[in-house]
């Protein structure tokens, strides 16, 4: 609850689509009015609400009308519909819930927490209710077992120096395929339905482990795929605003150049202006899939030279696929000793999600 007390409302200035119509994903840049200064690399925490359709499907699965009353810890007594809509986690599945269900009700056959975590990954509450009828049978009794609806972390995609009074978020609409139906994620559903003048409940969160070098002359190598581009939009904007216009190299990966080249106009402007070196990897524009780690390997000599000259390396993106693949490539390029030294010197920083 201490976290919730620090939340405040931010007014929406604009919501701009970054992926083209017909793309395989919908990506947006949300611009909010913000009076609090922040540093490049910081996070913005969004307090979401759950999509009404998902709430309705959960109520139906539990044979509830939504008018039933339930007592929630730290919240008090509310209706089942309000509990599921505003207070409880239903679009993600917390492994701790599986542990509670197995311990208290004997539901589930997971051997340990590792198995629970693996099963919960990329699943939500409706997956659980589809696969375990005994969980559905709990009805209202299930609700107090659910985890609290937690804020979502987003890497800030802007620089306070470049756009004072604003904070920008780059996000992809999350859609889960559950029980033969598509269900949206809580935070991205909340954000994607905003209009100018609406308000978002959230807060700035410092990220001291993802920071630009103090010396603007220090070169930086940035590696990001998809919305992992976000912090690097802030990095480059900040370096340009402070006059550090050289030594900025971005490796950016997405699916298709013509459909999902996120923030293309701004990136190409920086390239044309001499403020950015950009190397792209569009995985589905050719028969053989090409990712950012492949581009790193193609430029191995120059990457090693930049790092040898003191470059800091930053990585942002998926912790399951892209992140480990890039780290493995960097280790191959630098050798174990070189890679470990880069980490030990604080010149390799990651923000993986």
Short mmCIF file of C-alpha atoms in Angstrom, two decimals:
data_model
loop_
_atom_site.label_atom_id
_atom_site.label_comp_id
_atom_site.label_asym_id
_atom_site.label_seq_id
_atom_site.Cartn_x
_atom_site.Cartn_y
_atom_site.Cartn_z
CA UNK A 1 0.00 0.00 0.00
CA UNK A 2 2.93 2.37 0.48
CA UNK A 3 3.43 2.26 -3.27
CA UNK A 4 -0.18 3.24 -3.94
CA UNK A 5 0.08 6.30 -1.67
CA UNK A 6 2.72 7.79 -3.93
CA UNK A 7 0.67 7.37 -7.10
CA UNK A 8 -0.64 10.49 -8.81
CA UNK A 9 -2.62 11.37 -11.90
CA UNK A 10 -0.88 12.34 -15.16
CA UNK A 11 -2.82 14.06 -17.94
CA UNK A 12 -2.70 12.59 -21.44
CA UNK A 13 -1.25 14.90 -24.09
CA UNK A 14 -1.27 12.51 -27.06
CA UNK A 15 -1.47 8.86 -28.04
CA UNK A 16 0.41 8.21 -31.31
CA UNK A 17 0.46 4.90 -33.14
CA UNK A 18 3.95 3.66 -34.04
CA UNK A 19 3.10 0.49 -35.98
CA UNK A 20 1.48 0.71 -39.40
CA UNK A 21 -2.08 -0.44 -40.13
CA UNK A 22 -2.04 -4.13 -40.94
CA UNK A 23 1.02 -4.80 -38.77
CA UNK A 24 1.13 -7.95 -36.66
CA UNK A 25 1.10 -5.82 -33.50
CA UNK A 26 -0.21 -2.49 -32.30
CA UNK A 27 2.45 -0.24 -30.75
CA UNK A 28 1.82 3.23 -29.34
CA UNK A 29 3.69 6.20 -27.92
CA UNK A 30 1.80 7.78 -25.04
CA UNK A 31 2.75 11.33 -24.08
CA UNK A 32 1.83 12.53 -20.59
CA UNK A 33 2.17 15.86 -18.83
CA UNK A 34 4.70 15.47 -16.02
CA UNK A 35 5.96 18.01 -13.49
CA UNK A 36 8.58 15.72 -11.95
CA UNK A 37 12.07 15.59 -13.44
CA UNK A 38 13.47 12.16 -14.23
CA UNK A 39 16.70 10.70 -15.60
CA UNK A 40 17.16 8.74 -18.84
CA UNK A 41 16.68 5.07 -18.06
CA UNK A 42 14.08 5.61 -15.32
CA UNK A 43 10.76 3.76 -15.24
CA UNK A 44 7.17 4.91 -15.21
CA UNK A 45 4.79 2.79 -13.15
CA UNK A 46 1.21 2.52 -14.40
CA UNK A 47 -1.61 1.41 -12.11
CA UNK A 48 -3.98 -0.42 -14.47
CA UNK A 49 -7.58 -1.53 -14.29
CA UNK A 50 -8.70 -4.87 -15.68
CA UNK A 51 -10.48 -5.01 -19.05
CA UNK A 52 -14.27 -5.37 -18.56
CA UNK A 53 -14.49 -8.33 -20.95
CA UNK A 54 -11.92 -10.29 -18.97
CA UNK A 55 -13.76 -9.46 -15.73
CA UNK A 56 -17.02 -10.70 -17.26
CA UNK A 57 -15.42 -13.94 -18.41
CA UNK A 58 -13.92 -14.59 -14.97
CA UNK A 59 -17.27 -13.92 -13.28
CA UNK A 60 -18.96 -16.31 -15.72
CA UNK A 61 -16.33 -19.00 -15.13
CA UNK A 62 -16.85 -18.69 -11.37
CA UNK A 63 -20.68 -18.67 -11.70
CA UNK A 64 -20.87 -15.22 -10.08
CA UNK A 65 -23.18 -12.32 -10.88
CA UNK A 66 -20.67 -9.69 -9.75
CA UNK A 67 -22.97 -8.35 -7.03
CA UNK A 68 -21.68 -10.72 -4.37
CA UNK A 69 -19.69 -9.09 -1.56
CA UNK A 70 -16.14 -10.14 -0.73
CA UNK A 71 -13.69 -8.95 1.92
CA UNK A 72 -10.22 -8.19 0.60
CA UNK A 73 -7.16 -7.70 2.76
CA UNK A 74 -6.19 -4.00 2.97
CA UNK A 75 -9.13 -3.07 0.74
CA UNK A 76 -12.22 -3.93 2.75
CA UNK A 77 -15.54 -5.27 1.53
CA UNK A 78 -16.38 -4.69 -2.15
CA UNK A 79 -18.49 -6.37 -4.82
CA UNK A 80 -16.99 -9.25 -6.77
CA UNK A 81 -17.11 -7.13 -9.94
CA UNK A 82 -15.19 -4.27 -8.31
CA UNK A 83 -12.68 -6.68 -6.77
CA UNK A 84 -11.93 -8.25 -10.15
CA UNK A 85 -12.04 -4.97 -12.03
CA UNK A 86 -9.85 -2.77 -9.86
CA UNK A 87 -8.08 -4.70 -7.13
CA UNK A 88 -7.11 -8.25 -8.14
CA UNK A 89 -4.64 -9.73 -10.65
CA UNK A 90 -6.47 -11.59 -13.42
CA UNK A 91 -4.55 -10.89 -16.66
CA UNK A 92 -1.32 -12.35 -15.26
CA UNK A 93 -0.85 -15.47 -13.19
CA UNK A 94 1.18 -15.19 -10.00
CA UNK A 95 2.99 -18.45 -9.12
CA UNK A 96 2.22 -17.63 -5.49
CA UNK A 97 -1.48 -18.15 -6.27
CA UNK A 98 -0.74 -21.67 -7.52
CA UNK A 99 1.12 -22.36 -4.29
CA UNK A 100 -1.84 -21.13 -2.23
CA UNK A 101 -4.31 -23.22 -4.23
CA UNK A 102 -2.25 -26.37 -3.87
CA UNK A 103 -1.52 -25.84 -0.17
CA UNK A 104 -5.03 -24.76 0.88
CA UNK A 105 -7.31 -26.65 -1.53
CA UNK A 106 -5.15 -29.41 -3.00
CA UNK A 107 -5.54 -28.01 -6.50
CA UNK A 108 -2.72 -28.63 -8.99
CA UNK A 109 0.07 -31.15 -9.46
CA UNK A 110 3.08 -28.83 -9.61
CA UNK A 111 6.07 -30.43 -7.91
CA UNK A 112 7.69 -27.21 -6.68
CA UNK A 113 7.81 -23.44 -7.11
CA UNK A 114 9.95 -23.77 -10.23
CA UNK A 115 7.22 -25.80 -11.92
CA UNK A 116 4.63 -23.29 -10.74
CA UNK A 117 6.61 -20.41 -12.20
CA UNK A 118 7.07 -22.25 -15.51
CA UNK A 119 3.35 -23.06 -15.75
CA UNK A 120 2.30 -19.52 -14.82
CA UNK A 121 4.55 -17.87 -17.41
CA UNK A 122 2.46 -16.29 -20.19
CA UNK A 123 -0.79 -17.58 -18.65
CA UNK A 124 -3.57 -15.71 -16.87
CA UNK A 125 -6.39 -16.54 -14.47
CA UNK A 126 -8.69 -17.74 -17.25
CA UNK A 127 -6.08 -20.31 -18.28
CA UNK A 128 -6.19 -21.65 -14.74
CA UNK A 129 -9.98 -21.73 -14.67
CA UNK A 130 -10.10 -23.50 -18.06
CA UNK A 131 -7.59 -26.16 -17.06
CA UNK A 132 -8.69 -26.73 -13.44
CA UNK A 133 -12.48 -27.10 -12.95
CA UNK A 134 -11.90 -27.49 -9.21
CA UNK A 135 -10.64 -23.91 -9.14
CA UNK A 136 -13.82 -22.76 -10.88
CA UNK A 137 -15.84 -24.61 -8.27
CA UNK A 138 -14.40 -22.37 -5.53
CA UNK A 139 -16.52 -19.49 -6.82
CA UNK A 140 -16.39 -16.46 -4.55
CA UNK A 141 -13.96 -18.28 -2.25
CA UNK A 142 -11.27 -17.96 -4.93
CA UNK A 143 -11.19 -14.16 -4.91
CA UNK A 144 -9.36 -13.60 -1.58
CA UNK A 145 -6.70 -16.01 -2.81
CA UNK A 146 -5.84 -13.84 -5.82
CA UNK A 147 -2.86 -11.49 -5.80
CA UNK A 148 -3.25 -7.71 -5.66
CA UNK A 149 -3.37 -5.93 -9.04
CA UNK A 150 0.18 -4.59 -9.24
CA UNK A 151 1.55 -1.56 -11.11
CA UNK A 152 3.30 -2.25 -14.41
CA UNK A 153 6.80 -0.97 -15.17
CA UNK A 154 7.54 0.90 -18.42
CA UNK A 155 10.91 2.23 -19.49
CA UNK A 156 10.59 5.96 -20.11
CA UNK A 157 11.00 6.80 -23.80
CA UNK A 158 11.86 10.49 -23.44
CA UNK A 159 14.34 12.94 -21.93
CA UNK A 160 13.38 15.58 -19.39
CA UNK A 161 16.05 17.85 -20.84
CA UNK A 162 14.69 17.48 -24.38
CA UNK A 163 10.97 17.62 -23.55
CA UNK A 164 10.57 19.23 -20.10
CA UNK A 165 7.11 18.81 -18.66
CA UNK A 166 6.49 15.56 -20.52
CA UNK A 167 7.06 11.84 -20.07
CA UNK A 168 6.68 9.41 -22.99
CA UNK A 169 5.88 5.68 -22.88
CA UNK A 170 6.32 3.21 -25.73
CA UNK A 171 4.08 0.16 -25.37
CA UNK A 172 2.68 -2.75 -27.33
CA UNK A 173 -0.90 -3.87 -26.81
CA UNK A 174 -0.73 -7.27 -25.12
CA UNK A 175 -3.28 -9.86 -26.22
CA UNK A 176 -3.57 -13.36 -24.72
CA UNK A 177 -5.24 -16.27 -26.50
CA UNK A 178 -7.18 -17.95 -23.70
CA UNK A 179 -10.03 -20.47 -23.85
CA UNK A 180 -10.34 -19.90 -27.62
CA UNK A 181 -10.83 -16.16 -27.12
CA UNK A 182 -8.54 -13.16 -27.26
CA UNK A 183 -8.10 -11.31 -23.97
CA UNK A 184 -6.18 -8.02 -23.58
CA UNK A 185 -3.56 -7.30 -20.95
CA UNK A 186 -4.56 -4.98 -18.12
CA UNK A 187 -2.10 -2.09 -18.46
CA UNK A 188 -1.87 -1.95 -22.24
CA UNK A 189 -5.67 -2.12 -22.52
CA UNK A 190 -5.86 0.79 -20.07
CA UNK A 191 -3.32 2.86 -21.99
CA UNK A 192 -4.54 2.06 -25.51
CA UNK A 193 -8.01 3.44 -24.74
CA UNK A 194 -6.84 6.85 -23.52
CA UNK A 195 -7.61 10.16 -25.21
CA UNK A 196 -6.08 13.64 -24.75
CA UNK A 197 -7.29 15.08 -21.48
CA UNK A 198 -7.75 11.68 -19.81
CA UNK A 199 -5.67 10.89 -16.74
CA UNK A 200 -3.37 7.99 -15.90
CA UNK A 201 -2.60 6.84 -12.37
CA UNK A 202 1.11 6.25 -12.03
CA UNK A 203 4.48 7.47 -10.81
CA UNK A 204 8.12 7.93 -11.75
CA UNK A 205 10.46 5.21 -10.44
CA UNK A 206 14.22 5.70 -10.47
CA UNK A 207 16.33 3.01 -12.14
CA UNK A 208 19.85 3.62 -10.82
CA UNK A 209 21.23 0.54 -12.59
CA UNK A 210 20.47 1.80 -16.11
CA UNK A 211 22.28 5.12 -16.43
CA UNK A 212 24.13 7.03 -19.12
CA UNK A 213 27.85 7.65 -18.52
CA UNK A 214 28.52 10.90 -16.67
CA UNK A 215 30.95 11.93 -19.40
CA UNK A 216 28.98 12.74 -22.55
CA UNK A 217 32.04 11.94 -24.67
CA UNK A 218 31.88 8.28 -23.64
CA UNK A 219 30.54 6.18 -26.54
CA UNK A 220 27.46 4.05 -25.98
CA UNK A 221 26.15 0.94 -27.71
CA UNK A 222 22.39 0.41 -27.28
CA UNK A 223 20.69 -2.89 -28.14
CA UNK A 224 16.92 -3.19 -28.14
CA UNK A 225 14.12 -5.06 -29.87
CA UNK A 226 10.48 -4.06 -30.08
CA UNK A 227 9.45 -1.74 -27.26
CA UNK A 228 12.88 -2.39 -25.78
CA UNK A 229 13.69 0.64 -27.91
CA UNK A 230 11.98 2.86 -25.30
CA UNK A 231 14.86 3.86 -22.99
CA UNK A 232 17.14 4.46 -25.95
CA UNK A 233 14.78 7.09 -27.32
CA UNK A 234 15.38 8.86 -24.02
CA UNK A 235 19.12 8.21 -24.11
CA UNK A 236 19.64 9.68 -27.57
CA UNK A 237 17.31 12.62 -26.95
CA UNK A 238 19.21 13.43 -23.78
CA UNK A 239 22.64 13.12 -25.43
CA UNK A 240 21.51 15.41 -28.26
CA UNK A 241 20.06 17.93 -25.77
CA UNK A 242 23.37 18.04 -23.88
CA UNK A 243 25.52 18.25 -26.99
CA UNK A 244 26.82 14.66 -26.85
CA UNK A 245 26.01 14.06 -30.49
CA UNK A 246 28.65 11.47 -31.39
CA UNK A 247 29.40 7.95 -30.24
CA UNK A 248 25.75 6.83 -30.10
CA UNK A 249 25.21 3.43 -31.80
CA UNK A 250 21.81 1.73 -31.71
CA UNK A 251 21.07 -1.85 -32.73
CA UNK A 252 17.29 -2.07 -33.15
CA UNK A 253 15.25 -5.14 -34.06
CA UNK A 254 11.65 -5.65 -35.14
CA UNK A 255 9.63 -7.76 -37.57
CA UNK A 256 9.14 -5.67 -40.74
CA UNK A 257 10.67 -2.38 -41.86
CA UNK A 258 7.48 -1.07 -43.48
CA UNK A 259 5.13 -2.13 -40.68
CA UNK A 260 6.95 -2.04 -37.34
CA UNK A 261 9.86 0.37 -37.70
CA UNK A 262 9.02 2.06 -34.41
CA UNK A 263 9.77 5.78 -34.01
CA UNK A 264 11.19 5.68 -37.53
CA UNK A 265 10.91 9.37 -38.32
CA UNK A 266 12.74 10.44 -35.16
CA UNK A 267 15.45 7.81 -35.49
CA UNK A 268 16.13 8.63 -39.12
CA UNK A 269 16.23 12.34 -38.26
CA UNK A 270 18.97 11.65 -35.70
CA UNK A 271 20.84 9.57 -38.26
CA UNK A 272 20.61 12.31 -40.89
CA UNK A 273 21.68 14.86 -38.28
CA UNK A 274 24.80 12.84 -37.40
CA UNK A 275 23.63 12.18 -33.84
CA UNK A 276 23.03 8.44 -34.20
CA UNK A 277 24.48 5.40 -35.89
CA UNK A 278 21.62 2.96 -36.52
CA UNK A 279 21.88 -0.74 -37.35
CA UNK A 280 18.55 -2.51 -37.86
CA UNK A 281 17.41 -6.13 -37.95
CA UNK A 282 13.94 -6.81 -39.37
CA UNK A 283 13.47 -10.51 -38.79
CA UNK A 284 10.68 -11.23 -41.27
CA UNK A 285 11.78 -9.15 -44.25
CA UNK A 286 13.71 -12.11 -45.69
CA UNK A 287 13.48 -15.89 -45.73
CA UNK A 288 16.10 -16.30 -43.00
CA UNK A 289 15.23 -14.57 -39.74
CA UNK A 290 17.77 -11.94 -38.72
CA UNK A 291 17.87 -10.60 -35.16
CA UNK A 292 19.91 -7.96 -33.36
CA UNK A 293 22.41 -10.55 -32.11
CA UNK A 294 23.17 -11.43 -35.73
CA UNK A 295 23.85 -7.77 -36.52
CA UNK A 296 26.16 -7.58 -33.50
CA UNK A 297 28.09 -10.56 -34.81
CA UNK A 298 28.31 -9.00 -38.29
CA UNK A 299 29.90 -5.89 -36.76
CA UNK A 300 32.04 -7.83 -34.27
CA UNK A 301 35.26 -5.99 -35.03
CA UNK A 302 33.78 -2.52 -34.63
CA UNK A 303 31.83 -3.52 -31.53
CA UNK A 304 35.02 -4.79 -29.91
CA UNK A 305 36.81 -1.59 -30.93
CA UNK A 306 34.12 0.63 -29.41
CA UNK A 307 34.17 -1.37 -26.18
CA UNK A 308 37.97 -1.24 -26.17
CA UNK A 309 37.72 2.56 -26.38
CA UNK A 310 35.52 2.65 -23.27
CA UNK A 311 31.99 2.29 -24.67
CA UNK A 312 29.16 1.42 -22.30
CA UNK A 313 26.75 -1.26 -23.53
CA UNK A 314 23.00 -1.22 -22.80
CA UNK A 315 20.47 -3.95 -23.45
CA UNK A 316 16.69 -3.67 -23.16
CA UNK A 317 14.05 -6.20 -24.17
CA UNK A 318 12.68 -9.69 -23.66
CA UNK A 319 14.37 -11.60 -20.84
CA UNK A 320 13.37 -14.98 -22.27
CA UNK A 321 14.59 -14.84 -25.86
CA UNK A 322 16.34 -11.74 -27.14
CA UNK A 323 18.11 -10.83 -23.89
CA UNK A 324 19.95 -14.13 -23.31
CA UNK A 325 20.77 -14.40 -27.04
CA UNK A 326 22.39 -10.96 -27.10
CA UNK A 327 24.35 -11.63 -23.92
CA UNK A 328 25.61 -14.92 -25.35
CA UNK A 329 26.71 -13.10 -28.51
CA UNK A 330 28.52 -10.43 -26.52
CA UNK A 331 30.33 -13.12 -24.53
CA UNK A 332 31.40 -14.81 -27.77
CA UNK A 333 32.63 -11.49 -29.19
CA UNK A 334 34.56 -10.46 -26.10
CA UNK A 335 35.55 -13.80 -24.62
CA UNK A 336 34.75 -14.78 -21.05
CA UNK A 337 37.37 -12.49 -19.55
CA UNK A 338 36.35 -9.48 -21.62
CA UNK A 339 32.65 -10.00 -20.99
CA UNK A 340 33.13 -10.44 -17.25
CA UNK A 341 35.33 -7.33 -17.11
CA UNK A 342 32.68 -5.30 -18.93
CA UNK A 343 30.12 -6.33 -16.31
CA UNK A 344 32.48 -5.80 -13.38
CA UNK A 345 33.28 -2.27 -14.57
CA UNK A 346 29.58 -1.41 -14.73
CA UNK A 347 29.79 -0.85 -18.49
CA UNK A 348 27.19 -3.51 -19.31
CA UNK A 349 23.70 -2.59 -18.07
CA UNK A 350 20.47 -4.46 -18.77
CA UNK A 351 16.76 -3.76 -18.42
CA UNK A 352 15.04 -7.04 -19.31
CA UNK A 353 11.36 -7.83 -18.85
#
